[in-house]
Coordinates of C-alpha atoms in Angstrom, one line a residue:
Chain R
M227 CA 10.4 44.6 -29.1
K228 CA 11.8 44.8 -25.6
G229 CA 8.7 43.1 -24.3
I230 CA 9.1 40.1 -26.6
V231 CA 12.7 39.6 -25.6
K232 CA 11.8 39.8 -22.0
S233 CA 9.0 37.2 -22.3
R234 CA 11.4 34.9 -24.3
V235 CA 13.9 35.1 -21.5
E236 CA 11.2 34.5 -18.9
K237 CA 9.9 31.5 -20.9
S238 CA 13.3 29.8 -21.2
Y239 CA 13.9 30.6 -17.5
S240 CA 10.6 28.9 -16.6
D241 CA 11.4 25.9 -18.8
T242 CA 14.8 25.5 -17.3
I243 CA 13.4 25.4 -13.8
F244 CA 10.8 22.9 -15.0
D245 CA 13.5 20.7 -16.6
V246 CA 15.6 20.7 -13.5
V247 CA 12.7 19.9 -11.2
N248 CA 11.5 17.2 -13.6
L249 CA 15.0 15.6 -13.8
G250 CA 15.2 15.7 -10.0
V251 CA 11.8 14.2 -9.5
M252 CA 12.5 11.4 -12.0
C253 CA 15.8 10.5 -10.3
L254 CA 14.1 10.5 -6.9
L255 CA 11.4 8.2 -8.3
L256 CA 14.0 5.9 -9.7
I257 CA 15.5 5.5 -6.2
I258 CA 12.0 5.1 -4.7
F259 CA 11.2 2.3 -7.2
I260 CA 14.5 0.5 -7.0
W261 CA 15.6 0.8 -3.4
P262 CA 13.0 -1.4 -1.7
M263 CA 13.7 -4.2 -4.2
W264 CA 17.5 -3.6 -4.0
F265 CA 17.3 -3.7 -0.2
V266 CA 15.7 -7.1 -0.1
L267 CA 18.4 -8.4 -2.4
I268 CA 21.3 -7.1 -0.4
A269 CA 19.7 -8.0 2.9
S270 CA 19.4 -11.6 1.7
F271 CA 23.2 -11.8 1.1
S272 CA 24.3 -9.9 4.1
D273 CA 25.5 -11.2 7.5
P274 CA 22.4 -11.7 9.7
N275 CA 24.0 -9.8 12.6
Q276 CA 24.8 -6.8 10.5
L277 CA 21.3 -6.8 9.1
W278 CA 19.9 -7.1 12.6
L279 CA 21.9 -4.1 13.8
G280 CA 20.7 -2.0 10.9
N281 CA 24.0 -1.6 9.2
V282 CA 22.8 -2.7 5.8
I283 CA 21.2 0.1 3.9
F284 CA 22.7 0.6 0.5
W285 CA 25.3 -2.1 0.2
P286 CA 25.6 -5.7 1.5
K287 CA 27.7 -6.1 4.6
G288 CA 29.6 -9.3 5.3
F289 CA 28.6 -11.3 2.3
T290 CA 27.2 -14.7 3.1
L291 CA 24.9 -17.4 1.7
E292 CA 23.8 -18.6 5.1
A293 CA 20.2 -17.5 4.6
Y294 CA 20.0 -19.4 1.3
E295 CA 21.5 -22.5 2.9
K296 CA 18.9 -22.4 5.6
L297 CA 16.2 -21.9 3.0
L298 CA 17.2 -25.2 1.4
E299 CA 16.2 -27.0 4.6
Y300 CA 12.6 -25.6 4.4
T301 CA 11.0 -28.4 2.4
D302 CA 7.6 -26.6 2.5
I303 CA 8.9 -23.8 0.3
W304 CA 10.0 -26.3 -2.3
I305 CA 6.7 -28.1 -2.3
G306 CA 5.1 -24.8 -2.9
Y307 CA 7.5 -23.9 -5.6
K308 CA 6.8 -27.2 -7.4
N309 CA 3.1 -26.7 -7.1
T310 CA 3.2 -23.1 -8.3
I311 CA 5.2 -24.1 -11.4
L312 CA 2.7 -26.8 -12.1
Y313 CA -0.3 -24.5 -11.6
T314 CA 1.3 -21.8 -13.7
V315 CA 2.3 -24.1 -16.7
V316 CA -0.9 -26.1 -16.8
G317 CA -3.1 -23.2 -15.9
T318 CA -1.7 -20.9 -18.5
L319 CA -2.1 -23.6 -21.1
V320 CA -5.7 -24.2 -20.3
N321 CA -6.3 -20.4 -20.2
L322 CA -4.9 -19.9 -23.6
I323 CA -6.6 -22.8 -25.3
L324 CA -10.0 -21.7 -23.9
T325 CA -9.5 -18.0 -24.6
V326 CA -8.3 -18.3 -28.1
T327 CA -10.8 -20.9 -29.2
L328 CA -13.6 -18.7 -27.8
A329 CA -12.2 -15.4 -29.2
Y330 CA -11.7 -16.6 -32.8
P331 CA -15.3 -17.5 -33.7
L332 CA -16.4 -14.3 -31.9
S333 CA -14.2 -12.3 -34.3
R334 CA -16.0 -13.8 -37.4
K335 CA -18.7 -11.6 -38.8
D336 CA -20.4 -14.7 -40.4
F337 CA -20.7 -16.5 -37.0
L338 CA -24.4 -16.2 -36.3
P339 CA -24.6 -16.2 -32.5
R340 CA -21.7 -13.9 -32.2
K341 CA -23.6 -11.0 -30.7
L342 CA -25.5 -13.1 -28.2
I343 CA -22.4 -14.7 -26.9
M344 CA -20.6 -11.4 -26.6
I345 CA -23.5 -10.0 -24.5
M346 CA -23.3 -13.1 -22.4
L347 CA -19.6 -12.5 -21.7
V348 CA -19.9 -8.8 -21.0
I349 CA -22.6 -9.4 -18.5
T350 CA -20.3 -11.5 -16.4
M351 CA -17.9 -8.5 -16.1
Y352 CA -20.5 -6.6 -14.2
F353 CA -22.5 -9.2 -12.4
S354 CA -21.6 -12.5 -10.8
G355 CA -23.2 -14.9 -8.3
G356 CA -20.6 -14.0 -5.7
L357 CA -18.2 -15.9 -3.6
I358 CA -20.4 -18.4 -1.9
P359 CA -22.5 -19.5 -4.9
T360 CA -19.4 -20.0 -7.0
Y361 CA -17.8 -21.9 -4.2
L362 CA -20.8 -24.2 -4.0
V363 CA -20.7 -25.0 -7.7
V364 CA -17.1 -25.9 -7.5
K365 CA -17.8 -28.0 -4.5
N366 CA -20.7 -29.8 -6.2
L367 CA -18.3 -30.6 -9.1
G368 CA -16.0 -32.3 -6.5
M369 CA -13.2 -29.9 -7.3
V370 CA -12.6 -28.4 -3.8
N371 CA -9.2 -29.2 -2.6
S372 CA -8.1 -30.7 -5.9
F373 CA -5.5 -29.6 -8.4
W374 CA -8.2 -28.5 -10.8
A375 CA -9.7 -26.0 -8.4
M376 CA -6.6 -23.8 -9.1
I377 CA -7.1 -24.1 -12.8
I378 CA -10.7 -24.5 -13.9
P379 CA -12.9 -22.0 -12.0
G380 CA -10.8 -19.0 -13.2
A381 CA -10.0 -20.5 -16.6
I382 CA -11.1 -17.6 -18.7
S383 CA -10.8 -13.9 -18.1
T384 CA -13.4 -12.0 -20.1
Y385 CA -11.1 -9.0 -20.5
N386 CA -8.5 -11.2 -22.2
V387 CA -11.1 -12.8 -24.5
L388 CA -12.0 -9.3 -25.7
V389 CA -8.4 -8.4 -26.2
V390 CA -7.7 -11.4 -28.4
R391 CA -11.0 -11.0 -30.3
T392 CA -10.1 -7.4 -31.1
Y393 CA -6.8 -8.5 -32.3
F394 CA -8.3 -11.1 -34.6
V395 CA -10.8 -8.6 -36.0
N396 CA -8.1 -6.0 -36.7
S397 CA -5.4 -8.3 -38.1
I398 CA -7.3 -10.7 -40.3
P399 CA -9.1 -9.1 -43.2
N400 CA -12.3 -10.8 -44.3
E401 CA -10.9 -11.3 -47.8
L402 CA -8.2 -13.5 -46.5
H403 CA -10.9 -15.8 -45.1
E404 CA -12.8 -15.7 -48.4
A405 CA -9.7 -16.6 -50.3
A406 CA -8.9 -19.5 -48.1
K407 CA -12.5 -20.8 -48.4
L408 CA -12.2 -20.7 -52.2
D409 CA -9.0 -22.7 -51.9
G410 CA -11.0 -25.3 -50.0
A411 CA -9.7 -24.8 -46.5
N412 CA -12.2 -25.5 -43.8
N413 CA -12.6 -23.4 -40.6
I414 CA -10.3 -25.4 -38.5
Q415 CA -7.6 -25.4 -41.1
F416 CA -7.9 -21.6 -41.5
F417 CA -7.8 -21.1 -37.8
G418 CA -4.8 -23.3 -37.3
K419 CA -2.8 -22.4 -40.3
I420 CA -3.6 -18.7 -40.8
A421 CA -5.4 -17.1 -37.9
L422 CA -3.3 -18.6 -35.0
P423 CA 0.1 -17.8 -36.5
L424 CA -1.0 -14.2 -37.1
A425 CA -2.2 -13.9 -33.5
K426 CA 1.2 -14.9 -32.0
P427 CA 2.0 -11.5 -30.4
V428 CA -1.4 -11.2 -28.7
V429 CA -1.3 -14.8 -27.5
A430 CA 2.1 -14.1 -26.0
V431 CA 0.8 -11.0 -24.2
V432 CA -2.3 -12.7 -22.9
G433 CA -0.3 -15.8 -21.9
L434 CA 2.0 -13.6 -19.9
Y435 CA -1.0 -11.9 -18.1
Y436 CA -2.4 -15.3 -17.2
A437 CA 1.0 -16.7 -16.1
V438 CA 1.7 -13.8 -13.8
G439 CA -1.8 -14.2 -12.4
H440 CA -1.1 -17.9 -11.6
W441 CA 2.3 -17.2 -10.1
N442 CA 0.9 -14.6 -7.7
D443 CA -2.4 -16.2 -7.0
Y444 CA -3.3 -16.6 -3.3
Y445 CA -7.0 -16.0 -3.1
T446 CA -8.0 -19.2 -5.1
A447 CA -5.9 -21.4 -2.9
L448 CA -7.3 -19.7 0.3
I449 CA -10.8 -20.5 -0.8
Y450 CA -10.5 -23.9 -2.4
L451 CA -7.5 -25.7 -0.9
Y452 CA -6.8 -27.1 2.5
D453 CA -4.1 -29.7 2.0
K454 CA -0.7 -28.5 2.6
E455 CA 0.7 -30.7 -0.2
K456 CA -1.3 -28.8 -2.7
F457 CA -0.6 -25.3 -1.6
P458 CA 1.1 -22.9 -4.0
L459 CA 4.2 -20.9 -3.0
T460 CA 2.2 -17.9 -2.0
C461 CA 0.6 -19.8 0.9
F462 CA 3.9 -20.8 2.3
L463 CA 5.2 -17.3 1.8
K464 CA 2.4 -15.9 3.8
N465 CA 3.3 -18.2 6.7
L466 CA 7.0 -17.5 6.5
I467 CA 7.2 -13.8 5.8
I468 CA 4.0 -12.3 7.1
D469 CA 3.0 -14.5 10.1
T470 CA 6.2 -13.7 12.1
S471 CA 5.8 -16.3 14.8
T472 CA 6.1 -19.4 12.6
A473 CA 9.6 -18.5 11.5
M474 CA 10.8 -18.9 15.0
Q475 CA 9.3 -22.2 15.7
G476 CA 11.7 -24.9 16.7
S477 CA 13.9 -22.4 18.5
F478 CA 12.4 -23.2 21.8
G479 CA 14.6 -25.2 24.2
S480 CA 17.9 -24.0 22.9
S481 CA 20.1 -21.7 24.9
A482 CA 19.6 -18.0 24.9
S483 CA 22.5 -17.1 22.6
E484 CA 21.5 -19.9 20.2
M485 CA 18.0 -18.6 20.2
E486 CA 19.2 -15.1 19.5
S487 CA 21.2 -16.1 16.5
M488 CA 18.2 -18.3 15.3
I489 CA 16.0 -15.2 15.4
R490 CA 18.6 -13.2 13.5
L491 CA 18.9 -15.9 10.9
A492 CA 15.1 -16.2 10.7
Q493 CA 15.0 -12.5 9.7
S494 CA 17.6 -13.0 6.9
L495 CA 15.7 -16.1 5.8
K496 CA 12.6 -13.9 5.0
Y497 CA 14.6 -11.8 2.6
S498 CA 16.1 -14.8 0.9
T499 CA 12.7 -16.3 0.6
I500 CA 11.4 -13.2 -1.2
I501 CA 14.3 -13.3 -3.6
V502 CA 13.7 -17.0 -4.4
A503 CA 10.0 -16.3 -4.9
V504 CA 10.4 -13.4 -7.3
I505 CA 13.5 -14.6 -9.2
P506 CA 11.6 -16.2 -12.1
M507 CA 9.9 -12.9 -12.6
L508 CA 13.1 -10.9 -12.3
I509 CA 14.8 -13.1 -14.9
V510 CA 11.9 -13.0 -17.4
Y511 CA 10.9 -9.4 -16.8
P512 CA 13.5 -7.5 -18.9
F513 CA 12.6 -9.7 -21.9
V514 CA 8.9 -9.5 -21.7
Q515 CA 8.2 -6.0 -20.4
K516 CA 7.7 -4.6 -23.9
F517 CA 5.0 -7.2 -24.5
F518 CA 3.2 -6.1 -21.4
V519 CA 3.1 -2.6 -22.7
K520 CA 1.8 -3.8 -26.0
G521 CA -0.9 -5.7 -24.3
V522 CA -2.2 -2.6 -22.5
M523 CA -2.3 -0.9 -25.9
I524 CA -4.3 -3.6 -27.6
G525 CA -6.6 -3.8 -24.7
S526 CA -7.3 -0.1 -24.6
I527 CA -8.5 0.0 -28.2
K528 CA -11.7 -1.9 -27.4
G529 CA -14.7 -2.4 -29.7
Chain D
M175 CA -56.4 -6.6 -31.9
G176 CA -55.7 -7.5 -35.5
K177 CA -52.6 -5.5 -35.4
L178 CA -51.4 -7.4 -32.4
S179 CA -51.9 -10.7 -34.0
A180 CA -50.2 -9.5 -37.1
N181 CA -47.3 -8.4 -35.1
R182 CA -47.3 -11.8 -33.4
G183 CA -47.3 -13.4 -36.8
V184 CA -44.2 -11.4 -37.9
Y185 CA -42.5 -12.2 -34.7
M186 CA -43.2 -15.9 -35.1
Q187 CA -42.0 -15.8 -38.6
R188 CA -38.8 -14.1 -37.6
K189 CA -38.3 -16.5 -34.8
E190 CA -38.7 -19.4 -37.2
R191 CA -36.4 -17.8 -39.7
L192 CA -33.8 -17.3 -37.0
W193 CA -34.1 -21.0 -36.0
V194 CA -33.8 -22.1 -39.7
R195 CA -30.9 -19.7 -40.1
L196 CA -29.2 -21.1 -37.0
K197 CA -29.7 -24.6 -38.2
K198 CA -28.2 -23.8 -41.6
D199 CA -25.3 -21.9 -40.0
I200 CA -24.5 -24.8 -37.7
K201 CA -24.4 -27.1 -40.7
V202 CA -22.0 -24.9 -42.6
N203 CA -19.9 -23.6 -39.7
Y204 CA -20.1 -26.5 -37.4
L205 CA -16.4 -26.3 -36.8
L206 CA -16.8 -22.7 -35.4
Y207 CA -19.5 -24.0 -33.0
L208 CA -17.1 -26.7 -31.9
L209 CA -14.4 -24.2 -31.2
V210 CA -16.7 -22.0 -29.1
L211 CA -18.2 -24.9 -27.1
P212 CA -15.5 -25.4 -24.3
G213 CA -15.4 -21.6 -23.6
L214 CA -19.1 -21.4 -23.6
L215 CA -19.5 -24.3 -21.2
F216 CA -17.1 -22.5 -18.9
Y217 CA -19.2 -19.4 -18.8
I218 CA -22.4 -21.4 -18.3
I219 CA -21.0 -23.6 -15.5
F220 CA -18.9 -21.1 -13.6
C221 CA -20.6 -17.8 -14.3
Y222 CA -24.3 -18.5 -15.1
V223 CA -25.0 -21.5 -12.9
P224 CA -23.9 -19.6 -9.7
M225 CA -26.0 -16.6 -10.6
P226 CA -29.3 -17.8 -9.1
G227 CA -27.2 -18.3 -6.0
V228 CA -27.7 -14.7 -5.2
L229 CA -31.2 -15.8 -4.0
M230 CA -29.4 -17.2 -1.0
A231 CA -29.2 -13.6 0.2
F232 CA -33.0 -13.9 0.8
E233 CA -33.2 -17.3 2.4
D234 CA -32.0 -19.4 5.3
Y235 CA -29.9 -21.6 3.1
Q236 CA -29.9 -25.3 3.9
A237 CA -27.5 -27.4 1.9
R238 CA -30.0 -30.3 1.9
S239 CA -32.8 -28.3 0.4
G240 CA -30.7 -26.3 -2.0
I241 CA -31.2 -22.9 -3.4
F242 CA -34.7 -23.3 -4.6
G243 CA -35.9 -25.3 -1.6
S244 CA -34.6 -23.3 1.4
T245 CA -37.0 -21.2 3.5
W246 CA -37.5 -17.7 2.1
V247 CA -36.7 -15.0 4.7
G248 CA -37.0 -11.9 2.6
L249 CA -34.7 -9.1 3.7
K250 CA -33.8 -10.6 7.0
H251 CA -30.1 -10.9 6.3
F252 CA -30.0 -7.3 4.9
T253 CA -31.7 -5.8 8.0
R254 CA -29.4 -7.8 10.2
F255 CA -26.4 -6.4 8.3
F256 CA -27.7 -2.8 8.4
N257 CA -28.4 -3.0 12.1
S258 CA -25.2 -4.7 13.0
Y259 CA -22.3 -3.0 14.7
Y260 CA -20.1 -3.9 11.8
F261 CA -22.2 -2.2 9.1
W262 CA -20.9 1.4 9.6
V263 CA -17.4 0.2 10.5
L264 CA -17.2 -1.7 7.2
I265 CA -18.7 1.1 5.1
K266 CA -16.5 3.7 6.7
N267 CA -13.3 1.7 6.3
T268 CA -14.1 0.7 2.8
L269 CA -15.1 4.2 1.6
R270 CA -12.2 5.9 3.5
I271 CA -9.6 3.7 1.9
S272 CA -11.0 3.8 -1.6
I273 CA -11.7 7.5 -1.7
Y274 CA -8.2 8.2 -0.4
N275 CA -6.9 5.9 -3.0
L276 CA -8.9 7.6 -5.7
V277 CA -8.0 11.2 -4.7
V278 CA -4.3 10.5 -4.4
G279 CA -3.9 7.4 -6.6
F280 CA -5.8 8.6 -9.6
P281 CA -4.0 11.9 -10.5
I282 CA -0.4 10.7 -9.7
P283 CA -0.1 8.4 -12.8
I284 CA -1.4 11.2 -15.0
I285 CA 1.2 13.7 -13.6
F286 CA 3.9 11.0 -13.8
A287 CA 3.0 10.4 -17.5
L288 CA 3.0 14.2 -18.2
M289 CA 6.4 14.6 -16.6
L290 CA 7.9 11.6 -18.4
N291 CA 6.6 13.1 -21.6
Y292 CA 8.7 16.2 -21.1
L293 CA 11.9 14.4 -20.0
N294 CA 14.7 15.3 -22.4
H295 CA 17.0 12.4 -21.6
K296 CA 15.8 9.5 -23.7
R297 CA 17.7 6.8 -21.8
L298 CA 16.6 8.0 -18.4
K299 CA 13.0 8.1 -19.7
K300 CA 13.2 4.5 -20.8
T301 CA 14.9 3.4 -17.6
V302 CA 12.4 5.1 -15.3
Q303 CA 9.5 3.7 -17.3
M304 CA 10.8 0.1 -17.3
V305 CA 11.6 0.2 -13.6
S306 CA 8.2 1.7 -12.7
Y307 CA 6.3 -1.2 -14.2
A308 CA 8.2 -3.8 -12.3
P309 CA 6.4 -3.6 -8.9
H310 CA 3.1 -4.3 -10.7
F311 CA 4.2 -7.9 -11.1
I312 CA 5.1 -8.5 -7.5
S313 CA 2.5 -10.5 -5.7
A314 CA 0.4 -9.0 -2.8
V315 CA 2.0 -11.5 -0.4
V316 CA 5.5 -10.4 -1.2
I317 CA 4.5 -6.7 -1.1
C318 CA 2.8 -7.1 2.3
G319 CA 5.7 -9.2 3.5
M320 CA 8.1 -6.4 2.5
I321 CA 5.8 -3.8 4.3
T322 CA 5.7 -5.8 7.5
M323 CA 9.4 -6.4 7.5
F324 CA 10.4 -2.8 6.6
F325 CA 8.1 -1.3 9.2
N326 CA 8.8 -3.7 12.0
K327 CA 9.3 -1.9 15.3
D328 CA 12.6 -3.5 16.3
T329 CA 14.1 -4.9 13.1
G330 CA 12.6 -2.9 10.3
I331 CA 15.0 -0.8 8.3
I332 CA 12.7 2.2 8.4
N333 CA 12.7 2.3 12.2
Q334 CA 16.5 1.7 12.3
V335 CA 17.1 4.6 10.0
L336 CA 14.7 6.8 12.0
E337 CA 16.4 5.9 15.2
R338 CA 19.8 6.7 13.8
F339 CA 18.6 10.2 13.0
G340 CA 17.3 10.6 16.6
G341 CA 13.7 9.6 15.9
E342 CA 11.7 7.2 17.9
A343 CA 10.9 3.7 16.7
T344 CA 7.2 3.3 16.0
N345 CA 5.1 0.2 15.4
F346 CA 3.6 1.6 12.3
L347 CA 1.4 -1.5 11.5
A348 CA -0.1 -1.5 15.0
K349 CA -1.6 2.0 14.5
P350 CA -5.1 2.0 13.0
E351 CA -4.7 5.6 11.9
L352 CA -1.7 4.8 9.8
F353 CA -3.3 1.8 8.0
D354 CA -4.8 3.9 5.2
D355 CA -1.5 5.6 4.5
I356 CA 0.4 2.4 4.3
Y357 CA -2.3 0.7 2.2
V358 CA -2.7 3.6 -0.3
W359 CA 0.9 4.6 -0.7
S360 CA 2.2 1.1 -1.1
G361 CA -0.5 0.7 -3.8
I362 CA 0.7 3.8 -5.5
W363 CA 4.3 2.6 -5.4
Q364 CA 3.1 -0.7 -7.0
E365 CA 0.7 0.6 -9.6
M366 CA 1.7 4.1 -10.7
G367 CA 4.0 3.1 -13.5
W368 CA 1.6 0.5 -14.8
S369 CA -1.4 2.9 -14.7
A370 CA 0.7 5.6 -16.5
I371 CA 1.3 3.4 -19.6
I372 CA -2.1 4.2 -21.0
Y373 CA -1.6 8.0 -20.5
V374 CA 1.9 7.8 -22.0
A375 CA 0.4 6.1 -25.1
A376 CA -2.3 8.7 -25.3
L377 CA 0.2 11.6 -25.0
A378 CA 2.3 10.1 -27.8
G379 CA -0.8 10.5 -30.0
V380 CA -1.0 14.3 -29.4
D381 CA -0.6 16.2 -32.7
P382 CA 3.0 17.6 -32.7
E383 CA 1.8 20.6 -34.8
L384 CA -0.1 21.9 -31.8
H385 CA 3.0 21.9 -29.8
E386 CA 5.0 23.6 -32.5
A387 CA 2.4 26.3 -32.8
A388 CA 2.4 26.8 -29.1
I389 CA 6.2 27.0 -29.0
M390 CA 6.1 29.7 -31.7
D391 CA 3.7 31.6 -29.6
G392 CA 6.1 31.4 -26.7
A393 CA 4.2 29.0 -24.4
T394 CA 6.2 27.4 -21.6
K395 CA 6.2 23.7 -21.0
I396 CA 3.8 24.0 -18.1
Q397 CA 1.4 26.1 -20.3
R398 CA 1.6 23.5 -23.1
M399 CA 0.9 20.8 -20.5
I400 CA -2.2 22.5 -19.3
H401 CA -3.6 23.8 -22.6
I402 CA -2.6 21.1 -25.0
D403 CA -1.7 17.8 -23.3
I404 CA -4.4 17.6 -20.7
P405 CA -7.3 18.5 -23.1
S406 CA -6.0 16.0 -25.6
I407 CA -6.1 13.1 -23.2
K408 CA -9.3 14.2 -21.5
S409 CA -11.4 11.4 -22.8
T410 CA -8.9 8.7 -21.6
I411 CA -8.9 10.3 -18.2
I412 CA -12.7 10.4 -18.0
M413 CA -13.0 6.8 -19.1
L414 CA -10.6 5.6 -16.5
L415 CA -12.2 7.7 -13.8
I416 CA -15.6 6.2 -14.5
L417 CA -14.2 2.7 -14.3
Q418 CA -12.5 3.6 -11.0
F419 CA -15.8 4.9 -9.5
G420 CA -17.4 1.6 -10.5
S421 CA -15.1 -0.2 -8.0
V422 CA -15.1 2.3 -5.2
M423 CA -16.7 -0.2 -2.9
S424 CA -14.4 -3.1 -3.8
V425 CA -11.1 -2.5 -2.0
G426 CA -8.8 -5.3 -2.9
F427 CA -9.1 -8.3 -0.6
E428 CA -5.6 -9.7 -0.5
K429 CA -3.7 -6.6 0.7
A430 CA -6.2 -5.9 3.4
Y431 CA -6.2 -9.5 4.5
F432 CA -2.4 -9.7 4.7
L433 CA -1.9 -6.3 6.5
T434 CA -4.5 -6.9 9.1
N435 CA -3.4 -7.7 12.6
S436 CA -5.1 -7.7 16.0
M437 CA -4.0 -4.1 16.6
N438 CA -5.1 -2.3 13.4
K439 CA -8.2 -4.4 12.8
S440 CA -10.5 -1.5 13.6
A441 CA -9.3 0.3 10.5
A442 CA -8.6 -2.7 8.3
N443 CA -11.9 -4.5 8.3
I444 CA -13.4 -4.0 4.9
I445 CA -16.4 -5.5 3.0
S446 CA -14.5 -8.0 1.0
T447 CA -12.6 -9.5 4.0
Y448 CA -15.9 -9.5 5.9
V449 CA -17.7 -11.5 3.1
Y450 CA -14.9 -14.0 3.2
E451 CA -14.9 -14.3 7.0
V452 CA -18.6 -14.6 7.5
G453 CA -19.1 -16.8 4.5
L454 CA -16.2 -19.3 4.5
I455 CA -15.0 -19.2 8.1
D456 CA -18.3 -18.8 9.9
R457 CA -20.2 -20.6 7.1
D458 CA -23.1 -18.1 7.3
F459 CA -23.8 -18.5 3.5
G460 CA -27.0 -16.5 3.3
F461 CA -25.7 -13.5 5.3
S462 CA -22.4 -13.5 3.4
T463 CA -24.1 -13.5 0.1
A464 CA -26.4 -10.7 1.2
V465 CA -23.4 -8.5 2.1
G466 CA -21.7 -9.3 -1.2
L467 CA -24.9 -8.5 -3.1
F468 CA -25.3 -5.2 -1.3
N469 CA -21.7 -4.4 -2.3
S470 CA -22.1 -5.1 -6.0
L471 CA -25.4 -3.2 -6.1
I472 CA -23.7 -0.1 -4.7
N473 CA -20.9 -0.5 -7.2
M474 CA -23.3 -0.8 -10.1
I475 CA -25.3 2.3 -8.9
L476 CA -22.1 4.3 -8.6
L477 CA -20.9 3.3 -12.1
I478 CA -24.2 4.2 -13.7
T479 CA -24.5 7.5 -11.8
V480 CA -21.0 8.6 -12.6
N481 CA -21.4 7.6 -16.2
K482 CA -24.6 9.7 -16.4
I483 CA -23.0 12.7 -14.7
S484 CA -20.0 12.5 -17.1
R485 CA -22.4 12.3 -20.1
K486 CA -24.0 15.5 -19.0
V487 CA -21.0 17.5 -17.9
A488 CA -18.3 16.3 -20.3
D489 CA -20.5 14.7 -23.0
E490 CA -18.4 11.5 -22.7
G491 CA -19.2 8.2 -21.1
L492 CA -18.5 4.5 -21.2
F493 CA -22.0 3.5 -22.3

């Protein structure tokens, strides 16, 4: 009897310690996740001199919009912004059309070459020609340094096709299709009027995946583009926030104190640039994050 | 002999039947074929047409003569790569970063998910989860920009805080020995929440009766974690581990590319950046393709080996 009581006490003791540690770790993690993003935000609104001296840590010091005003003068950034929006909108649209039209027939059990095409897709997940051969194909099609180079070569992600196909298979019973057939609906009508509306959630998820991919894409531009006018935002971001030297260009020839304040402003400018670059994500994020989670779930139930 | 020809007959018959069936199917379901066509064309043009391009790895590629007309040089590019100074540097850097990443980065999301699962505060749980996904959606450029700015020797916040506490400012990004730490831990910051989602989902599916029984028997939370939760999500863990092994040799291009500078280059040179440099900057197409091919071969061998081992040891595998 005594033994049991003792072990109960020990147990609750151990669980209490666990709960306290767990709570502590989670709070710490919360700070670790939030602080870097928070810091960028407050740094962009703080007085460049205070930022330079390291006085900005948890709260903004000397609130100012100087860095944002300066950013307006950088026309490059806005060219990039416009391009990225275009690539994201057109690219995601193309992605979705191709993905959904490919995924739907593959979900139909009565579609004869279904297996063959599936094998064809899965092979590409494990084997590809590689960087140079793909580049040469794009080049031979005359797409290098064109708008379409950012859209077409990566127009379909096999993983997403499989996600959409799985969703179609699980959400549209075969009887529904049989019934529609008896009512005289053809395949396109069934696809457009019944299958597509049913697939709205998965189309949203996959569309978000694609859109984020376009928004953050740098690699494609690095390989296929060389005209500045066509660069997406990420290319200009690299110049401005990673290659330190360029941000200070134009400051030569001014007096020492002017140069000093230029350099300080240039630093604040980097923070405001990051904020402007991630703002669309920040605004959209709270609304869509539950969709992202759903997407991972759908994707994990393969087969 | 007769059997063989009979087999052949059956085969031909089947083939013919397939052809007839396909014709009939196209007639009935032509709209489905129409739907599939654009996507299929994409795969043919951008995935299958470049595939014979791997032959470039075995020839001195000349744009004029094309892939099938260029001089065949056998394994020349491969021996050149294996004998070059860069070979061991690249292999070492790539493996070091990715094994470090695997050893630290793989268990952390699992532990994170387990701890989240036992968090009593519902609101805090939701907040931590939501915040932890957010970094996944920030682009590599911005992440690396933040890293270079935070760790800057003179103006970076990290050094400013260090100095305030009497430490000495260090140029973290100029030190090759710190490159791995920066690369791996920033990756963990960015991906741990996202990677944990799948485990959180798997944990939600654990039979609650098991936990009730364990509580009746006086098991502590840590005991329940070890004896109930981990065994229940074992197959998910193994599946993801195999997938990770399959990409051990492919350390992400963008982050390495952005974080490289003249001072830490000795640690930051990895296979994917090398393929890009040799291929598109130096225009050494054959050599670059050979390096890339070597890389994907190693990946494939690793994936198959780990899958086999896991089949034997844990009776579970991807294929």
